[in-house]
Coordinates of C-alpha atoms in Angstrom, one line a residue:
M1 CA 192.7 -38.1 160.9
R2 CA 192.7 -40.4 163.9
G3 CA 189.5 -40.3 166.0
R4 CA 189.2 -39.8 169.8
E5 CA 190.2 -42.9 171.8
L6 CA 187.2 -44.6 173.4
A7 CA 186.9 -44.6 177.1
L8 CA 186.1 -47.8 179.1
G9 CA 182.4 -48.7 178.6
E10 CA 182.0 -46.4 175.6
H11 CA 181.1 -47.0 172.0
G12 CA 181.6 -45.0 168.9
E13 CA 179.1 -43.7 166.4
P14 CA 177.3 -46.3 164.3
V15 CA 178.5 -46.6 160.7
I16 CA 175.6 -47.7 158.4
T17 CA 176.3 -48.7 154.9
P18 CA 173.8 -49.6 152.1
Q19 CA 174.6 -52.8 150.3
W20 CA 173.6 -54.9 147.3
R21 CA 174.7 -58.3 146.1
K22 CA 177.0 -58.0 143.1
D23 CA 179.0 -60.8 141.5
G24 CA 177.8 -63.1 144.4
K25 CA 179.2 -60.8 147.1
W26 CA 177.8 -58.1 149.3
K27 CA 179.2 -54.7 148.3
R28 CA 178.6 -51.1 149.1
H29 CA 175.7 -49.6 147.1
P30 CA 176.9 -46.5 145.2
T31 CA 174.0 -44.2 146.1
G32 CA 172.0 -45.8 148.9
R33 CA 168.8 -44.9 147.1
G34 CA 166.5 -47.1 144.9
N35 CA 164.8 -50.5 145.1
N36 CA 168.1 -52.3 144.5
V37 CA 169.4 -51.5 148.0
E38 CA 169.0 -55.0 149.4
R39 CA 170.1 -54.4 153.0
W40 CA 171.7 -52.0 155.5
H41 CA 175.0 -53.0 157.2
A42 CA 175.4 -51.4 160.7
R43 CA 178.7 -51.5 162.6
V44 CA 179.7 -50.1 166.0
Y45 CA 183.1 -50.2 167.7
Y46 CA 183.3 -50.2 171.5
K47 CA 185.7 -50.6 174.4
G48 CA 184.4 -52.9 177.1
H49 CA 184.9 -52.2 180.9
D50 CA 187.8 -54.7 180.7
G51 CA 189.6 -52.5 178.2
V52 CA 189.1 -54.8 175.3
L53 CA 188.2 -53.3 171.9
G54 CA 185.4 -55.0 169.9
E55 CA 182.8 -54.4 167.3
V56 CA 179.2 -55.4 166.8
V57 CA 177.6 -55.8 163.3
R58 CA 173.9 -56.1 162.5
V59 CA 172.1 -56.1 159.1
S60 CA 168.5 -55.5 158.2
P61 CA 166.4 -54.7 155.0
R62 CA 165.6 -51.3 156.5
K63 CA 168.0 -48.6 157.8
P64 CA 166.2 -47.7 161.0
E65 CA 165.9 -51.4 161.9
A66 CA 169.6 -52.0 161.3
L67 CA 170.5 -48.9 163.5
A68 CA 168.2 -50.0 166.3
A69 CA 169.5 -53.6 166.2
V70 CA 173.2 -52.6 166.4
L71 CA 172.6 -50.1 169.2
R72 CA 170.6 -52.7 171.2
A73 CA 173.3 -55.3 170.6
V74 CA 176.2 -53.1 171.7
D75 CA 174.3 -52.1 174.8
E76 CA 173.8 -55.7 175.7
R77 CA 177.4 -56.5 175.0
M78 CA 178.5 -53.7 177.2
R79 CA 176.2 -54.8 180.0
L80 CA 177.2 -58.4 179.9
G81 CA 180.9 -58.0 179.1
S82 CA 182.9 -58.9 176.0
G83 CA 184.3 -62.3 177.2
S84 CA 183.6 -65.6 175.5
G85 CA 181.0 -66.4 178.1
S86 CA 178.9 -63.3 177.4
T87 CA 175.5 -63.7 175.7
S88 CA 172.5 -61.6 174.8
S89 CA 169.0 -62.2 173.3
S90 CA 170.3 -60.9 169.9
R91 CA 173.2 -63.4 169.9
P92 CA 173.0 -65.8 166.9
L93 CA 171.6 -69.2 168.1
L94 CA 174.5 -71.1 166.4
E95 CA 177.0 -69.0 168.1
A96 CA 175.4 -69.7 171.5
G97 CA 175.1 -73.4 170.5
K98 CA 178.8 -73.7 169.9
A99 CA 179.6 -72.0 173.2
W100 CA 177.2 -74.5 175.0
L101 CA 178.9 -77.5 173.3
A102 CA 182.3 -76.2 174.6
L103 CA 180.8 -75.9 178.0
I104 CA 179.4 -79.4 178.2
A105 CA 182.7 -80.8 176.9
R106 CA 184.4 -79.6 180.0
A107 CA 185.3 -82.2 182.7
D108 CA 183.2 -80.3 185.3
S109 CA 180.0 -80.5 183.2
G110 CA 179.0 -83.8 184.8
L111 CA 178.1 -85.4 181.5
S112 CA 179.6 -88.5 180.2
A113 CA 181.7 -88.5 177.0
R114 CA 179.0 -90.6 175.3
T115 CA 176.3 -88.0 176.1
V116 CA 178.6 -85.1 174.9
S117 CA 179.1 -87.0 171.7
D118 CA 175.4 -87.7 171.1
Y119 CA 174.5 -84.0 171.8
T120 CA 177.2 -82.8 169.5
A121 CA 176.1 -85.1 166.7
S122 CA 172.4 -84.1 167.1
Y123 CA 173.4 -80.4 167.0
G124 CA 175.2 -80.9 163.7
R125 CA 172.5 -83.1 162.2
H126 CA 169.4 -81.1 163.1
L127 CA 170.2 -77.6 164.3
D128 CA 173.3 -76.4 162.4
A129 CA 172.2 -78.1 159.2
P130 CA 170.7 -77.1 155.8
G131 CA 166.9 -77.0 156.1
S132 CA 166.8 -76.2 159.8
N133 CA 164.3 -73.4 160.4
L134 CA 166.2 -72.3 163.5
R135 CA 169.7 -72.1 161.9
G136 CA 169.8 -68.4 161.1
L137 CA 167.9 -67.1 164.1
T138 CA 168.9 -65.2 167.2
L139 CA 168.3 -66.6 170.7
S140 CA 165.2 -64.6 171.1
Q141 CA 163.8 -65.6 167.7
A142 CA 164.5 -69.2 168.3
N143 CA 162.9 -69.1 171.8
E144 CA 159.4 -69.1 170.4
P145 CA 157.5 -72.3 171.4
A146 CA 155.4 -72.4 168.2
R147 CA 158.6 -72.2 166.1
I148 CA 160.3 -74.9 168.2
R149 CA 157.3 -77.2 167.9
V150 CA 157.3 -77.1 164.1
W151 CA 161.1 -77.8 164.1
L152 CA 160.8 -80.8 166.4
Q153 CA 157.8 -82.2 164.4
G154 CA 159.8 -82.1 161.2
I155 CA 162.6 -84.0 162.9
A156 CA 160.3 -86.5 164.4
D157 CA 158.6 -87.2 161.0
N158 CA 161.9 -87.3 159.1
S159 CA 164.3 -88.9 161.6
G160 CA 162.2 -90.5 164.3
T161 CA 160.9 -89.8 167.8
G162 CA 164.2 -90.5 169.4
A163 CA 166.0 -88.0 167.2
A164 CA 163.4 -85.4 168.1
K165 CA 163.8 -86.1 171.8
M166 CA 167.6 -85.7 171.5
A167 CA 167.3 -82.5 169.5
R168 CA 164.9 -81.0 172.1
S169 CA 167.4 -81.7 174.8
V170 CA 170.1 -79.9 172.9
L171 CA 168.0 -76.9 172.1
S172 CA 166.8 -76.8 175.7
G173 CA 170.3 -76.9 177.0
I174 CA 171.4 -74.0 174.8
L175 CA 168.3 -71.8 175.7
Q176 CA 168.6 -72.7 179.4
Q177 CA 172.2 -71.5 179.4
A178 CA 171.0 -68.2 178.0
V179 CA 168.4 -68.0 180.7
D180 CA 171.1 -68.7 183.4
D181 CA 173.2 -65.9 181.8
G182 CA 170.4 -63.4 182.0
A183 CA 169.9 -63.1 178.2
L184 CA 166.4 -64.8 178.2
Q185 CA 163.6 -64.7 180.6
A186 CA 162.3 -68.2 180.0
N187 CA 163.3 -71.4 178.1
G188 CA 160.8 -71.8 175.3
A189 CA 161.8 -75.5 174.7
R190 CA 160.4 -76.4 178.1
Q191 CA 157.0 -75.1 177.0
V192 CA 156.8 -77.5 174.2
R193 CA 155.6 -81.0 174.9
P194 CA 157.6 -84.0 173.5
V195 CA 156.6 -84.7 170.0
K196 CA 156.3 -88.1 168.3
A197 CA 156.6 -89.2 164.7
Q198 CA 153.5 -89.2 162.7
P199 CA 153.3 -92.8 161.5
V200 CA 152.1 -93.5 158.0
K201 CA 149.6 -96.4 158.3
P202 CA 149.2 -98.3 155.0
S203 CA 145.8 -99.8 154.3
A204 CA 145.4 -103.5 154.2
G205 CA 147.2 -105.1 151.3
I206 CA 149.0 -101.8 150.5
E207 CA 152.7 -102.0 150.5
S208 CA 154.5 -99.5 152.8
P209 CA 157.3 -97.2 151.6
V210 CA 160.9 -97.8 152.6
K211 CA 162.2 -94.5 154.0
G212 CA 164.5 -92.6 151.7
S213 CA 164.7 -95.3 149.1
G214 CA 161.8 -94.7 146.8
R215 CA 161.0 -98.4 146.9
R216 CA 158.0 -100.1 148.6
Q217 CA 158.0 -103.0 150.8
A218 CA 155.5 -105.5 152.1
P219 CA 154.9 -105.6 155.9
R220 CA 157.6 -107.7 157.6
D221 CA 156.8 -110.8 159.6
T222 CA 158.2 -110.0 163.1
T223 CA 157.0 -113.3 164.7
R224 CA 160.1 -115.4 163.8
A225 CA 163.8 -115.1 163.2
L226 CA 165.4 -115.2 159.8
T227 CA 166.2 -118.6 158.3
R228 CA 169.8 -119.4 157.4
S229 CA 169.1 -118.7 153.7
E230 CA 167.3 -115.4 154.5
R231 CA 170.2 -114.3 156.6
D232 CA 172.7 -115.0 153.9
A233 CA 170.5 -113.2 151.4
V234 CA 170.4 -110.1 153.6
I235 CA 174.2 -110.1 154.0
A236 CA 174.7 -110.6 150.2
Y237 CA 172.2 -107.8 149.4
A238 CA 174.1 -105.4 151.8
D239 CA 177.4 -106.4 150.1
E240 CA 175.9 -105.7 146.6
L241 CA 174.9 -102.2 147.6
V242 CA 178.6 -101.4 148.3
H243 CA 179.3 -101.9 144.6
V244 CA 176.5 -99.7 143.3
P245 CA 178.0 -96.4 142.0
A246 CA 177.7 -93.6 144.5
I247 CA 179.6 -90.7 146.0
A248 CA 182.4 -91.6 148.5
R249 CA 180.3 -90.7 151.5
V250 CA 177.4 -93.0 150.5
K251 CA 179.9 -95.8 149.7
R252 CA 181.5 -95.5 153.1
K253 CA 178.1 -95.8 154.8
R254 CA 177.1 -98.8 152.6
Q255 CA 180.3 -100.5 153.5
A256 CA 179.8 -99.9 157.3
V257 CA 176.2 -101.1 157.0
A258 CA 177.3 -104.3 155.2
D259 CA 180.0 -105.0 157.8
L260 CA 177.6 -104.3 160.7
T261 CA 175.0 -106.6 159.2
A262 CA 177.5 -109.5 158.8
F263 CA 178.8 -109.0 162.4
M264 CA 175.3 -109.0 163.9
A265 CA 174.3 -112.0 161.8
G266 CA 177.4 -114.0 162.7
T267 CA 177.4 -113.2 166.5
G268 CA 173.7 -112.6 167.4
V269 CA 174.5 -109.4 169.3
R270 CA 172.2 -106.4 169.6
I271 CA 173.0 -103.3 167.5
A272 CA 174.0 -101.3 170.6
E273 CA 176.4 -104.0 171.6
A274 CA 177.9 -104.1 168.1
R275 CA 178.3 -100.3 167.9
S276 CA 180.3 -100.5 171.2
I277 CA 182.8 -103.1 170.0
R278 CA 186.4 -101.7 169.9
W279 CA 189.3 -103.2 168.1
E280 CA 191.0 -104.1 171.3
H281 CA 188.0 -106.3 172.1
V282 CA 188.7 -108.4 169.0
D283 CA 191.3 -111.2 169.0
L284 CA 191.7 -112.2 165.4
S285 CA 194.5 -114.7 166.1
N286 CA 192.0 -116.7 168.2
G287 CA 188.9 -115.7 166.4
T288 CA 187.1 -114.3 169.4
V289 CA 185.4 -111.0 170.4
Q290 CA 184.7 -109.7 173.9
V291 CA 181.2 -108.2 173.9
H292 CA 180.6 -105.5 176.5
G293 CA 176.9 -105.8 177.0
T294 CA 174.8 -102.8 177.5
K295 CA 172.2 -104.2 179.9
S296 CA 174.3 -105.4 182.9
K297 CA 177.8 -106.6 183.8
G298 CA 176.5 -110.1 183.4
S299 CA 175.9 -109.5 179.7
R300 CA 179.6 -109.2 179.0
R301 CA 180.7 -112.4 177.3
L302 CA 183.3 -113.9 175.0
L303 CA 182.1 -115.1 171.7
N304 CA 183.7 -117.3 169.0
L305 CA 183.6 -115.8 165.5
P306 CA 182.4 -118.2 162.8
P307 CA 185.2 -118.7 160.3
W308 CA 183.5 -116.7 157.5
L309 CA 183.1 -113.7 159.9
A310 CA 186.7 -114.0 161.2
G311 CA 187.9 -113.9 157.6
R312 CA 185.7 -110.8 156.9
M313 CA 187.2 -109.0 160.0
H314 CA 190.7 -109.9 158.9
R315 CA 189.9 -108.1 155.7
M316 CA 188.4 -105.1 157.6
A317 CA 191.6 -104.9 159.7
Q318 CA 193.8 -104.8 156.7
E319 CA 191.8 -102.0 155.1
R320 CA 191.5 -99.6 158.0
E321 CA 193.0 -98.6 161.3
T322 CA 192.6 -101.1 164.0
T323 CA 192.0 -98.5 166.7
G324 CA 188.9 -97.1 168.2
Y325 CA 185.5 -98.5 167.3
V326 CA 185.1 -101.4 164.9
F327 CA 181.9 -99.8 163.5
A328 CA 182.8 -96.1 163.9
S329 CA 180.6 -93.5 162.4
P330 CA 181.0 -93.6 158.6
S331 CA 180.4 -89.9 158.3
A332 CA 183.4 -89.0 160.5
S333 CA 187.1 -89.8 159.9
D334 CA 187.7 -90.2 163.6
P335 CA 187.7 -93.9 164.7
E336 CA 186.7 -92.7 168.2
A337 CA 183.5 -91.3 166.8
Q338 CA 180.8 -93.8 167.7
W339 CA 178.0 -94.4 165.2
D340 CA 174.8 -92.8 166.2
Q341 CA 172.1 -95.2 167.4
S342 CA 169.2 -93.9 165.3
N343 CA 171.3 -93.5 162.2
S344 CA 172.8 -97.0 162.3
A345 CA 169.4 -98.6 163.2
A346 CA 167.7 -96.8 160.3
A347 CA 170.4 -97.9 157.9
M348 CA 170.0 -101.5 159.0
A349 CA 166.2 -101.3 158.8
E350 CA 166.4 -100.1 155.2
V351 CA 168.6 -103.1 154.2
L352 CA 166.2 -105.5 155.9

């Protein structure tokens, strides 16, 4: 029998279902009693003031908590509206994050394409990523300063101070949007001071570890440049790594690191300048490259490629698309995706 049609701004009765995990899927529990009831699934259908039908679902280990959560969520949804811009304190953080990324990608956001790209990469690398202790939280849960501090400290220690600073900006942007929308009272990220990586200081004579490699390395001499033989040894070592058996993603990154190493060694450009080189800046017929410097307009210059590097870039051009960035992100298939600064620098540092 068909139920009564909902009026504008009205919701139906909550439907609460006991569930357990069976064969790897959540299924209805046959009795709803006993210790093997793992969670309660609460659903409420509603009709917004705009006439659009919708539903709200919440789950909890306890039946009263599931009921309270779904009623609170549907009340907030009715108050704020059912459009894509609506938000509430119980909204999943990742859902709010995706909406914020779409918002800053708009032409009227005032942010440059580079900034949007960096924020998007940081979001995927540190927030919506396995191991993130904020990933499965709601806005209100993720807005706790103590929780945010632990999250940022982990990023700083594992990925560096710059990565933590970028991640803090991303999270702060998401939470501030929720504050502007009336879902949160304050931005918890703004209450957390900037964090820095905790350096591991080896004792005198003790070799320091190479991050992520399991190897140990003696302190490097930073008072001089590499000799010609040392430079050639670094390039050869980076090329050797390409041929070490590995999964496709790792091999792509090793190849990108080897090519970037050779380009920087053959031109003397900074890593930020190398990452900004596009294929339209490269003239393989004349063996030149137009460097668009990052410091000032005066740093733009035309460089002659040494023969060995020109030959290498001919090979690169034959093996891949000659559009977009020469050293695009190896983790993306889009040649317009620029390689992240901290990621590329860390890869270069490990080779050195």
